Every structure is written in structure tokens, then in C-alpha cells.
PDB file of C-alpha atoms in Angstrom:
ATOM      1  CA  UNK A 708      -5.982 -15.309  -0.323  1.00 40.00           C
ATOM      2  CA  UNK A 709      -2.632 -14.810   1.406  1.00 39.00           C
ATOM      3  CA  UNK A 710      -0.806 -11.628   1.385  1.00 38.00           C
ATOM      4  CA  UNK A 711       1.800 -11.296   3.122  1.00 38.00           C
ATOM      5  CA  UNK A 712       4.789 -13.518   4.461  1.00 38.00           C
ATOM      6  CA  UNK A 713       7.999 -13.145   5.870  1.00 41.00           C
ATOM      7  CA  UNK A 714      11.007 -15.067   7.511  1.00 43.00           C
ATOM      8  CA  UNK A 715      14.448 -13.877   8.663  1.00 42.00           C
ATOM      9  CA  UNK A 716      17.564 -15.704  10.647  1.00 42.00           C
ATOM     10  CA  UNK A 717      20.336 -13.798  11.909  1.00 43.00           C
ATOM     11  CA  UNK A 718      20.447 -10.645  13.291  1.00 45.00           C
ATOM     12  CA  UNK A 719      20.565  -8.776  10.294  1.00 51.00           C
ATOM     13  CA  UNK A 720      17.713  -9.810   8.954  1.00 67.00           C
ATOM     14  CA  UNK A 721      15.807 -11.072  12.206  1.00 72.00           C
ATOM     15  CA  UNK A 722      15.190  -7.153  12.138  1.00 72.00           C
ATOM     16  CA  UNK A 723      13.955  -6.032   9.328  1.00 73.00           C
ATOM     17  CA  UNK A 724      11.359  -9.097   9.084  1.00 73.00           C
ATOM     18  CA  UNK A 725      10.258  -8.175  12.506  1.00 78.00           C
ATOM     19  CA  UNK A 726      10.027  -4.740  11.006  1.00 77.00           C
ATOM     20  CA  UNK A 727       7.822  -5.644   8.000  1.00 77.00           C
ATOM     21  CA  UNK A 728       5.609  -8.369   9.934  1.00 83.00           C
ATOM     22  CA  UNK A 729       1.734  -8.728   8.827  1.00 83.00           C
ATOM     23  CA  UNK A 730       0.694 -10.029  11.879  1.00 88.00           C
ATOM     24  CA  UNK A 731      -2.175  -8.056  13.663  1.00 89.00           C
ATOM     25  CA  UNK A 732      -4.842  -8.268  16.250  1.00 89.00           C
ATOM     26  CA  UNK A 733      -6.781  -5.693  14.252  1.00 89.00           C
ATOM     27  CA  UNK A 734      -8.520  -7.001  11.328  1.00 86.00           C
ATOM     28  CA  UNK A 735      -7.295  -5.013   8.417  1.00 82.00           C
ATOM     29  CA  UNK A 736     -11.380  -5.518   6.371  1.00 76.00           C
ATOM     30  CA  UNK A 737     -13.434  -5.335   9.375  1.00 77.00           C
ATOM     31  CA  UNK A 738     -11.687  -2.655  11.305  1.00 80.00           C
ATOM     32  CA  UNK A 739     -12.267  -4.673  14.807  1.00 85.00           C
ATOM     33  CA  UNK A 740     -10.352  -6.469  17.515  1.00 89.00           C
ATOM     34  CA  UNK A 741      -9.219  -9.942  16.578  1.00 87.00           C
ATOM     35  CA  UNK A 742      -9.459 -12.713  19.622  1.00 83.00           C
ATOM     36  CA  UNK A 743      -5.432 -13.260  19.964  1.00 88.00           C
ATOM     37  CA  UNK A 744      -4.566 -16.426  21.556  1.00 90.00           C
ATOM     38  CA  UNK A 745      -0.606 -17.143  22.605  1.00 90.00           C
ATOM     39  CA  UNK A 746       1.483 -19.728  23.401  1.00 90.00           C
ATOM     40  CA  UNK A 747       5.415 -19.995  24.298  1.00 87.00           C
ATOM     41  CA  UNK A 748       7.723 -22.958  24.806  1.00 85.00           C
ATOM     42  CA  UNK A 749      11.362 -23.028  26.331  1.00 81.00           C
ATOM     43  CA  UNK A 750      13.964 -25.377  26.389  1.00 73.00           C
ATOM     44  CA  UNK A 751      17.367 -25.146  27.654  1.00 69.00           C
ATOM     45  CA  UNK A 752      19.162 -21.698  28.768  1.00 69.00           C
ATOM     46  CA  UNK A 753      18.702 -20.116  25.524  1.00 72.00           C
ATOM     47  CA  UNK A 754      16.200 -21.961  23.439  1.00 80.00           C
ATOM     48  CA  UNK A 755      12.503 -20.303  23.568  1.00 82.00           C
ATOM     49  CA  UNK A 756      10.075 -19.686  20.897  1.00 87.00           C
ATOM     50  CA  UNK A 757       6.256 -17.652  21.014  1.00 89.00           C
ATOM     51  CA  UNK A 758       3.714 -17.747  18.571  1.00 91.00           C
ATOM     52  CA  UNK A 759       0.289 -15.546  17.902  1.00 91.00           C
ATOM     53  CA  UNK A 760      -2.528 -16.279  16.447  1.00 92.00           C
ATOM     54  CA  UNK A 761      -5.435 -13.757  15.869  1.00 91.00           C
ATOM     55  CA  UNK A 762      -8.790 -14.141  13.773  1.00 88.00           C
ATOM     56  CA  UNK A 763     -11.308 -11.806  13.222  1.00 85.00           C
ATOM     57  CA  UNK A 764     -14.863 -13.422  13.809  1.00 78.00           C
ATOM     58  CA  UNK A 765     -16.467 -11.779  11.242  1.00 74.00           C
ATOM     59  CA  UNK A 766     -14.832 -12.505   8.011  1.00 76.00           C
ATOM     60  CA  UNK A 767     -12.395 -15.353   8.626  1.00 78.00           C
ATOM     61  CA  UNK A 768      -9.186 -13.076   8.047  1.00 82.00           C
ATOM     62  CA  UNK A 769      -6.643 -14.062  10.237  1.00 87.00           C
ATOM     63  CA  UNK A 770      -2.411 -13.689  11.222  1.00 89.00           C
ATOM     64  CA  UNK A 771       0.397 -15.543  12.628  1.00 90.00           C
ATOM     65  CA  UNK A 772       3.650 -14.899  13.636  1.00 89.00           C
ATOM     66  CA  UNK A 773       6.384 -16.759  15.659  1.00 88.00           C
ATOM     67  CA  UNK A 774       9.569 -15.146  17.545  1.00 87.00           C
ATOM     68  CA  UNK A 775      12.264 -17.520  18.281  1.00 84.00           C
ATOM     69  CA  UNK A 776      15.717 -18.254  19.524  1.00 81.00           C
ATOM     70  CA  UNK A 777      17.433 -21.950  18.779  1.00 75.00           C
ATOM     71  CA  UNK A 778      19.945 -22.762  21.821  1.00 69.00           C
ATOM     72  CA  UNK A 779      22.948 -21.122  20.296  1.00 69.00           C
ATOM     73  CA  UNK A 780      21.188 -17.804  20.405  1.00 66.00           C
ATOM     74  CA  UNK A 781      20.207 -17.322  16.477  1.00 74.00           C
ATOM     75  CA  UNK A 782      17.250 -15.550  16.392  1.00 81.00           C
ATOM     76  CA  UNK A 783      14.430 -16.282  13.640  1.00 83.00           C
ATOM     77  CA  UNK A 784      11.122 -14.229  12.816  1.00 84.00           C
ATOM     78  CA  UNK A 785       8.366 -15.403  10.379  1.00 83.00           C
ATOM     79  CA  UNK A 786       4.232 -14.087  10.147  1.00 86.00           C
ATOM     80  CA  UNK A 787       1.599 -14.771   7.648  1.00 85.00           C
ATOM     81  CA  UNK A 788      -1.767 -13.481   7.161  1.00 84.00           C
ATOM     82  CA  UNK A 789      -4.336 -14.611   4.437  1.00 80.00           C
ATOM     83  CA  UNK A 790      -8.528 -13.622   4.507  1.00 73.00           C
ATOM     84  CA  UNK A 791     -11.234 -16.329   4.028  1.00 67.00           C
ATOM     85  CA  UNK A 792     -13.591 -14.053   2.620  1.00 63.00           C
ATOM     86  CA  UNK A 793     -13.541 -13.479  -1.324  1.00 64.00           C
ATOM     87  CA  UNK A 794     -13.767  -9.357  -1.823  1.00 65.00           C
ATOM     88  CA  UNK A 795     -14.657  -8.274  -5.260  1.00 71.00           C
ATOM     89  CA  UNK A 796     -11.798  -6.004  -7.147  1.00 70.00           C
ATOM     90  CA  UNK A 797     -14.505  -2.602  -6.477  1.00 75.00           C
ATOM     91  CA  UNK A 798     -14.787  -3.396  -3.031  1.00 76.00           C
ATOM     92  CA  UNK A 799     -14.170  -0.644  -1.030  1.00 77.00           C
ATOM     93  CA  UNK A 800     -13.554  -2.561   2.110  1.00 74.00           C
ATOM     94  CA  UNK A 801     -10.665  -4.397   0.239  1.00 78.00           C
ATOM     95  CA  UNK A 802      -7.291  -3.431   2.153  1.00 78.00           C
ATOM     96  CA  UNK A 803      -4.369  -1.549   0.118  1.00 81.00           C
ATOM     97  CA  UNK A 804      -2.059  -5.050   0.440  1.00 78.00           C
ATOM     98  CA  UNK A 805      -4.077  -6.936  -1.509  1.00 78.00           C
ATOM     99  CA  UNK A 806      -5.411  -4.567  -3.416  1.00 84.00           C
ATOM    100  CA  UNK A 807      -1.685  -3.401  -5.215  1.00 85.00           C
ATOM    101  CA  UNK A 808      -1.528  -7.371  -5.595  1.00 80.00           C
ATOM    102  CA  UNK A 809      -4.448  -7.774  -7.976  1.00 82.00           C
ATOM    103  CA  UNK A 810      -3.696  -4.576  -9.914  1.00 87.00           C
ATOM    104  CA  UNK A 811      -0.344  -5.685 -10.438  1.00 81.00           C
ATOM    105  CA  UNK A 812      -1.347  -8.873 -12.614  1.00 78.00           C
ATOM    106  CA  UNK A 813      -2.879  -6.587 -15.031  1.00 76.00           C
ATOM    107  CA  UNK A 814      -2.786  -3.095 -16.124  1.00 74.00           C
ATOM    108  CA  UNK A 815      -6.476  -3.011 -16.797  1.00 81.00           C
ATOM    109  CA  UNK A 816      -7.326  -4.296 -13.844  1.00 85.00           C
ATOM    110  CA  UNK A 817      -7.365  -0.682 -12.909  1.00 89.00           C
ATOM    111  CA  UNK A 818      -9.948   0.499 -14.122  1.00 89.00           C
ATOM    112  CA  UNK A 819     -12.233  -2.054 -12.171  1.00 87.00           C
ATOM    113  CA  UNK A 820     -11.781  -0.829  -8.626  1.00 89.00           C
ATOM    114  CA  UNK A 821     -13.652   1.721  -6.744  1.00 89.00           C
ATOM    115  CA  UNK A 822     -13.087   5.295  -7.267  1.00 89.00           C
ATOM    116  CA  UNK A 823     -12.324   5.742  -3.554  1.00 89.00           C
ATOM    117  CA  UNK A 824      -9.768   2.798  -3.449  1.00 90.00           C
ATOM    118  CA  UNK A 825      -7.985   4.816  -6.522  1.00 92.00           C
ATOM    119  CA  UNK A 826      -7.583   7.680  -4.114  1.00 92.00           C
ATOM    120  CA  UNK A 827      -6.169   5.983  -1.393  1.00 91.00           C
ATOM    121  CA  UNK A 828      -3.990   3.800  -3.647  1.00 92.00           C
ATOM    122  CA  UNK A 829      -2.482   6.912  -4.809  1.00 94.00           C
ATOM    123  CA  UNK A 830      -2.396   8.329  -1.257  1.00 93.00           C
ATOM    124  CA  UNK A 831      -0.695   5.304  -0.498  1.00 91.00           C
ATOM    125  CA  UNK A 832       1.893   5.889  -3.288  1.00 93.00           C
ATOM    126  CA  UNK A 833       2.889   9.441  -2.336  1.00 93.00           C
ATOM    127  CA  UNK A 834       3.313   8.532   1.734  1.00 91.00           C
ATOM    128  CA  UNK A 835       5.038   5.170   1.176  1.00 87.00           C
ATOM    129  CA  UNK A 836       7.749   6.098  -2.089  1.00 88.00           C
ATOM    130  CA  UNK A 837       7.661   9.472  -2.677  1.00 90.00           C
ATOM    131  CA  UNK A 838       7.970  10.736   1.209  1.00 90.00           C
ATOM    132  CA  UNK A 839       4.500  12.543   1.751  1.00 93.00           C
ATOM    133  CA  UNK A 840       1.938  12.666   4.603  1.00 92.00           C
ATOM    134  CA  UNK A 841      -1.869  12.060   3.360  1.00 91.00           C
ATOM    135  CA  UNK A 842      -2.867  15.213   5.601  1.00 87.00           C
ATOM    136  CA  UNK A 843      -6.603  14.794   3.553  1.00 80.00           C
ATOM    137  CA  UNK A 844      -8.858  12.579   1.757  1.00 76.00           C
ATOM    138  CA  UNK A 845     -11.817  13.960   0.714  1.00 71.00           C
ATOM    139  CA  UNK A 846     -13.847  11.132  -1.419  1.00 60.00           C
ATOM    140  CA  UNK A 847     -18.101  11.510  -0.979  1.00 51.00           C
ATOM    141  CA  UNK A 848     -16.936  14.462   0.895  1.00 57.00           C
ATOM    142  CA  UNK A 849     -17.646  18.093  -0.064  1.00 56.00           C
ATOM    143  CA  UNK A 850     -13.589  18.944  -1.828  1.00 59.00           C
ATOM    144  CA  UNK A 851     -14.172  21.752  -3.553  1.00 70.00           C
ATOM    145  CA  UNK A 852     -12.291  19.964  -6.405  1.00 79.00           C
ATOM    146  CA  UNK A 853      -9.537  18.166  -4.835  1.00 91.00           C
ATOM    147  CA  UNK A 854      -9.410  14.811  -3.740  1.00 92.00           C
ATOM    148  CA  UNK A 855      -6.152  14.922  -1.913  1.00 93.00           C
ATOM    149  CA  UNK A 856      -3.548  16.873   0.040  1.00 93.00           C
ATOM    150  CA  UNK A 857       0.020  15.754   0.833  1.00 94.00           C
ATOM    151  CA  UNK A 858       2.845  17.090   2.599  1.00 94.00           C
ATOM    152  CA  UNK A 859       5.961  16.042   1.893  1.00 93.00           C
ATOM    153  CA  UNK A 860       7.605  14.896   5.703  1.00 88.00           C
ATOM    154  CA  UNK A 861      10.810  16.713   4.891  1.00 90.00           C
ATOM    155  CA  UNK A 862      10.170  19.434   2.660  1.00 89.00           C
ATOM    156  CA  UNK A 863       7.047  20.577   3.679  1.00 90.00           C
ATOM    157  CA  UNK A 864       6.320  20.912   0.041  1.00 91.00           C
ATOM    158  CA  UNK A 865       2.110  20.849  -0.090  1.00 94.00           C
ATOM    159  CA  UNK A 866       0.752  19.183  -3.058  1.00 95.00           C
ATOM    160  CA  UNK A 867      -2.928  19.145  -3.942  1.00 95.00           C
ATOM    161  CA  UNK A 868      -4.105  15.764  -6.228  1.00 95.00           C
ATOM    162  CA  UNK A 869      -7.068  15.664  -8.316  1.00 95.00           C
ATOM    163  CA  UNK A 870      -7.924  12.108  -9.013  1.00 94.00           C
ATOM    164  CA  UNK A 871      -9.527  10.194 -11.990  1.00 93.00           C
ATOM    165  CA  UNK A 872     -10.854   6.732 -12.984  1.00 91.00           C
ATOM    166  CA  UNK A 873     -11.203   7.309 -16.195  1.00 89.00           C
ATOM    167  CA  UNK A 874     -10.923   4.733 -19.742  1.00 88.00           C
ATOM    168  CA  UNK A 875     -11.629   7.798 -22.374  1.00 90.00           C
ATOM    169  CA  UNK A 876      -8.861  10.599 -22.567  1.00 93.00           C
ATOM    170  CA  UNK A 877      -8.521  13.127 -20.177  1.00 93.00           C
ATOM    171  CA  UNK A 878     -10.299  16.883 -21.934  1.00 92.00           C
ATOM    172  CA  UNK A 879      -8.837  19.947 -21.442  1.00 93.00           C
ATOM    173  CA  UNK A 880     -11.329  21.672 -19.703  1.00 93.00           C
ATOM    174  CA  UNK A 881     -11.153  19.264 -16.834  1.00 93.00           C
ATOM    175  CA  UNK A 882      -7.792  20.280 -16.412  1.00 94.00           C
ATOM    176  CA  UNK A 883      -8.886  24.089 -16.211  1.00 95.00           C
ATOM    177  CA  UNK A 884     -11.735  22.783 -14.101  1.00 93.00           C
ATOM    178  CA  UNK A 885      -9.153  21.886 -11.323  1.00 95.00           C
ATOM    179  CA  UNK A 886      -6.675  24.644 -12.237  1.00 95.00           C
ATOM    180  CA  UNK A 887      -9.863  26.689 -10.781  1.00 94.00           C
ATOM    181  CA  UNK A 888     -10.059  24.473  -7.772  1.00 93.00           C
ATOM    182  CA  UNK A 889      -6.696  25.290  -6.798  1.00 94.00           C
ATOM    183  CA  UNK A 890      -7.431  28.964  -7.173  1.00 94.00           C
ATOM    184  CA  UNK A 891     -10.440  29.047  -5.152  1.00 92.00           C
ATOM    185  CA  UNK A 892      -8.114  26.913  -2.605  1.00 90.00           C
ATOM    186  CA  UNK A 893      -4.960  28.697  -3.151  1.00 92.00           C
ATOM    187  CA  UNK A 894      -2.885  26.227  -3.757  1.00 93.00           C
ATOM    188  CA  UNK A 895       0.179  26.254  -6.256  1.00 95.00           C
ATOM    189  CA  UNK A 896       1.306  22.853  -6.943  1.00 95.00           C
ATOM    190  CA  UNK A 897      -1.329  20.323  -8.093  1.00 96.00           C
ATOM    191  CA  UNK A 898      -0.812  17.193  -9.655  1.00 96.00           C
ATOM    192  CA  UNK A 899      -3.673  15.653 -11.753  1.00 97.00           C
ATOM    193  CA  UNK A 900      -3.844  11.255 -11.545  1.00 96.00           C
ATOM    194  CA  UNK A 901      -5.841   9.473 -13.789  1.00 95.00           C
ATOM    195  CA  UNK A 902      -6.038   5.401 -14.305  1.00 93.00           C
ATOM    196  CA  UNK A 903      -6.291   6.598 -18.323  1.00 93.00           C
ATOM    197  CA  UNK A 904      -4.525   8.974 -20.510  1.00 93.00           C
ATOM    198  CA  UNK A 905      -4.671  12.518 -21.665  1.00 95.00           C
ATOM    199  CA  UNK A 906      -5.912  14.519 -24.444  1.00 92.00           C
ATOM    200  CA  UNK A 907      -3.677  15.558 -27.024  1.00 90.00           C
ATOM    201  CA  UNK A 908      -2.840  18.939 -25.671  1.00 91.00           C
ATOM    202  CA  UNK A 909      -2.790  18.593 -22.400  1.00 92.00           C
ATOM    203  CA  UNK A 910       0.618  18.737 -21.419  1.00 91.00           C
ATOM    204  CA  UNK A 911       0.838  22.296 -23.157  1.00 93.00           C
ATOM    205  CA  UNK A 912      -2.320  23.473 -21.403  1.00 94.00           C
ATOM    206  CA  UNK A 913      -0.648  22.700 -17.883  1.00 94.00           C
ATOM    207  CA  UNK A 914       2.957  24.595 -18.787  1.00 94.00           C
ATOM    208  CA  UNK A 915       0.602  27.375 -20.544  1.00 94.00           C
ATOM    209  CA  UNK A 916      -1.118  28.093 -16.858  1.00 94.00           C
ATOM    210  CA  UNK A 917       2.371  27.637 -15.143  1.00 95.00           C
ATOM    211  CA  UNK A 918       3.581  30.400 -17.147  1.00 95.00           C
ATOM    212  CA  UNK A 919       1.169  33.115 -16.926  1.00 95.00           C
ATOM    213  CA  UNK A 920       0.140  32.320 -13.244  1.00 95.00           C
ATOM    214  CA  UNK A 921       2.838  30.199 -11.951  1.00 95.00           C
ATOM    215  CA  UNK A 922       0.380  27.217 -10.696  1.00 95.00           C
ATOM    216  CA  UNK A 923       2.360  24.191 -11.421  1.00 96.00           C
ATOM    217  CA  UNK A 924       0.209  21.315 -12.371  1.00 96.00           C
ATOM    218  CA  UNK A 925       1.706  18.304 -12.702  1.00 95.00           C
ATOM    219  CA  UNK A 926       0.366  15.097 -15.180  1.00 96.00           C
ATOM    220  CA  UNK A 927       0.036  11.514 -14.422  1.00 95.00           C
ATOM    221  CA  UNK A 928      -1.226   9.301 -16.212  1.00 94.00           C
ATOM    222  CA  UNK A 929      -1.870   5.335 -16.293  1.00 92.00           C
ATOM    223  CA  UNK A 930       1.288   3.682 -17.382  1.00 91.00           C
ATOM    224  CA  UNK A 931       3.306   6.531 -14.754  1.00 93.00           C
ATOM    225  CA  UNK A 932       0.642   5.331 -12.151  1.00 93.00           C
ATOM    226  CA  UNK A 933       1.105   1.711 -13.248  1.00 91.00           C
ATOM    227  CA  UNK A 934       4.676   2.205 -12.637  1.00 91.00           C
ATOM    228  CA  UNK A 935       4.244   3.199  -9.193  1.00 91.00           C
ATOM    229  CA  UNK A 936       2.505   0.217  -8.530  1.00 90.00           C
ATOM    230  CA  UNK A 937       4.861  -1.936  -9.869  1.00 88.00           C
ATOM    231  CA  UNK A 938       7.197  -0.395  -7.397  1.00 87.00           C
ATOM    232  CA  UNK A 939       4.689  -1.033  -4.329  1.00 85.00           C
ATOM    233  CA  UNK A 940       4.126  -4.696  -5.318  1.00 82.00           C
ATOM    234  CA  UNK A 941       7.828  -5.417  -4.974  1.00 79.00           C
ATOM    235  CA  UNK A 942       8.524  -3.663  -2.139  1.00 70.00           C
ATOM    236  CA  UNK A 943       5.540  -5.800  -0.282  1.00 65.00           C
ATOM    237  CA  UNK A 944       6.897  -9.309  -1.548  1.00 62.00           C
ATOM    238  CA  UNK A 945       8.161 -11.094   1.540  1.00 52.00           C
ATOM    239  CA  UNK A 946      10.724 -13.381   1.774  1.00 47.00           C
ATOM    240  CA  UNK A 947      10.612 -17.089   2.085  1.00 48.00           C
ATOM    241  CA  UNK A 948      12.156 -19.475   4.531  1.00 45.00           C
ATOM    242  CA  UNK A 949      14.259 -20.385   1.348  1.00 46.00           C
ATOM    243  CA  UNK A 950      16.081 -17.190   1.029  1.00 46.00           C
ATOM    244  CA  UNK A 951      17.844 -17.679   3.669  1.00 43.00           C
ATOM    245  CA  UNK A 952      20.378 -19.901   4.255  1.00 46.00           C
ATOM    246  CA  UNK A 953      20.524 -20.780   7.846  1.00 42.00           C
ATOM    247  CA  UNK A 954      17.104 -22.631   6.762  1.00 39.00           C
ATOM    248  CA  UNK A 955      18.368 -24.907   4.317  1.00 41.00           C
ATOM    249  CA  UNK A 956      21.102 -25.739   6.580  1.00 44.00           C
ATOM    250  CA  UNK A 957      19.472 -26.148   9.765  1.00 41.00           C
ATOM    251  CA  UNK A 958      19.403 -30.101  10.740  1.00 41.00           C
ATOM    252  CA  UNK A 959      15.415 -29.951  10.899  1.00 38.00           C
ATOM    253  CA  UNK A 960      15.525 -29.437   7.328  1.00 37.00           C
ATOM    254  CA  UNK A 961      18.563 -30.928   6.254  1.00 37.00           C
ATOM    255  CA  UNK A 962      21.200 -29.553   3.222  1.00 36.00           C
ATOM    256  CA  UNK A 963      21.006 -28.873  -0.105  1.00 33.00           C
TER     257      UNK A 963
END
């Protein structure tokens, strides 16, 4: 499966493509070296154009990308990357790319991926959109109750996450159980993620703690975590030679 692509022309968006490119001589599943083989052309004074290829020898994933300038100076950026190998949805190998993808055609698609890949999805979501650093990630680690802590880059507001894949409601006592984890860690915001819902009740319990200890806890639940990943999918949708239209009109391609 591919997943990722994109293509700029012109300088404004020659950038940001070159920015957001795929291409990588590390492969993202296997976590080794890729073989990375190059080759460049020139032509004129102005006209040049390099490509990259790399592929891991282990499980057929591989990238591309190719940096060019036509002779009038108009530079254009495009990569790709796709995997050979078929990882099922629980994998825990399976990359966060890909992974935001398949949850994204389905909400209960959720629910089928591995506990650890939960925790780093929603790592993923507080460092990427809501402007945290993942400074901990304790899954089939010792974590005394919390799965994650995250600092926020500009605030250095601390937040500890307790997370859940979970189908039946959320009980109460599970959200005392971490209220306790914080204690023991001294912590005093906490937000609580689960891939379900929460009991009836729940909402009252957290604001009933807030007030008589002032430990904020903070509820998520599947559609608000859903929602985030609606917001990652989009942002990770590259564009296509089509979108821009110094493509269309180039004279390899002809009008339209």
C-alpha cells in the first residue's frame, strides 16, 4: 500500500513539498538502513534533475523522490513511498502513516489495533496538533498507572494520559483508579483516552475530584479521539501533480 505522495512547482510550493517529503533511507517497519541508489541528469545552464531510490531488503518497503529544475529555473519536488508487505491492523510494527489511514475508513476500526499503537497514536495526536512533546511512553513498562507524559513545547504545561482500548463503557472506579496514579505521581492535570465511551457519571466524578483536590482530569472519549484522527488523516493527504497548474500546462503534458 502507498502512503504518502507529494508534488509541488514554484517556489511557493516547491517548499513546503520538500518539507513534507516521505522519502527515506530508513525503513519506517524495519527500523534499518535502506540501500539508496542515485542518479542525476543535466542539460543546459539551468536544467538538472536528481532522483533517490531506497528499499529496505527485508520487507519490500521502499521511497522515491526527485528534485528538479526545467531550464527557465522553475523548480519541482515530488516523493512516494508504498510497503510490499501486508501488516495486519494489530500489528505493532505498523508505522503511524498508515496506521491513521486505515482507522480513518472506519470508526470501528479502532478498536482492532494494538493497545500499544493506541498509545502512540494518541502520542502522536498531542505532539503533532495540539503542540506537546511525548517526553514518555510507558506501554509493557512498569507506569505506575500512566501510559503517557506530554509537555506542551510552549507552555510547559505537563499532562499525564491514561489510555484505554476499550468497547464496554468506561466505570467509575477506573477513573479513581488513575486519579490515585496521579497522586502517587503528583501530577495535577491528567487526561483519561479511551477508543469507547464513558459511564454515565463520569463526567461528574472528574469535576467532583477537581473540586475538592484540584486534580484536573480531563475526558476523551471515541468520537473526540475519532475527531482527532480525522484531523491527522487530512493533514497527511499529499498533493497530486494535478493540483498544480504548472503541470497541466507544461508541454510534456499538454493543456486542459
Amino acid at each position: 500500500m502507498s502512503y504518502g505522495y507529494s508534488v509541488s512547482a514554484g517556489d511557493s510550493t516547491f517548499h513546503d513539498a520538500k518539507a513534507s517529503t516521505v522519502f527515506s533511507s530508513r525503513c519506517p517497519y524495519c527500523k534499518v538502513h535502506c540501500e539508496s541508489q542515485r542518479e542525476a541528469t543535466t542539460w543546459g545552464v539551468t536544467g538538472w534533475v536528481e532522483d533517490w531510490f531506497a528499499c529496505c531488503s527485508r520487507c519490500g518497503w521502499w521511497s522515491y523522490e526527485s528534485d528538479s529544475d526545467d531550464t527557465s529555473g522553475n523548480p519541482t519536488y515530488h516523493s512516494i513511498a508504498a510497503v510490499m508487505k501486508k501488516f495486519e491492523s494489530d500489528s505493532r510494527e505498523i508505522p503511524i502513516d498508515p496506521l491513521v489511514q486505515y482507522i480513518a475508513r472506519g470508526q470501528e476500526l479502532i478498536h482492532s489495533i494494538h493497545p500499544a499503537k493506541l498509545e502512540e497514536l494518541v502520542g502522536a495526536i498531542y505532539s503533532e496538533i495540539l503542540g506537546y512533546k511525548v517526553e514518555s511512553c510507558s506501554y509493557a513498562r512498569p507506569d505506575k498507572g500512566i501510559d503517557l507524559i506530554v509537555v506542551h513545547a510552549i507552555e510547559g504545561r505537563t499532562l499525564a494520559i491514561q489510555v484505554k482500548r476499550h468497547r464496554s463503557p468506561i466505570e467509575l472506579g477506573m477513573i479513581h483508579q488513575f486519579f490515585g496514579a496521579m497522586v502517587d505521581n503528583e501530577r495535577k492535570e491528567g487526561v483519561f483516552v479511551t477508543s469507547g465511551r464513558f459511564r454515565s457519571g463520569a463526567l461528574a466524578t472528574a469535576d467532583s475530584l477537581r473540586r475538592k483536590t484540584g486534580i484536573r482530569i480531563d475526558l476523551v472519549d471515541g468520537r473526540r479521539l475519532l475527531e482527532f484522527i480525522g484531523i491527522m488523516n487530512v493533514g497527511r493527504q499529499r498533493p497530486r501533480a494535478s493540483d498544480f497548474g504548472f503541470w497541466m500546462s507544461h508541454p510534456y503534458f499538454g493543456k486542459r
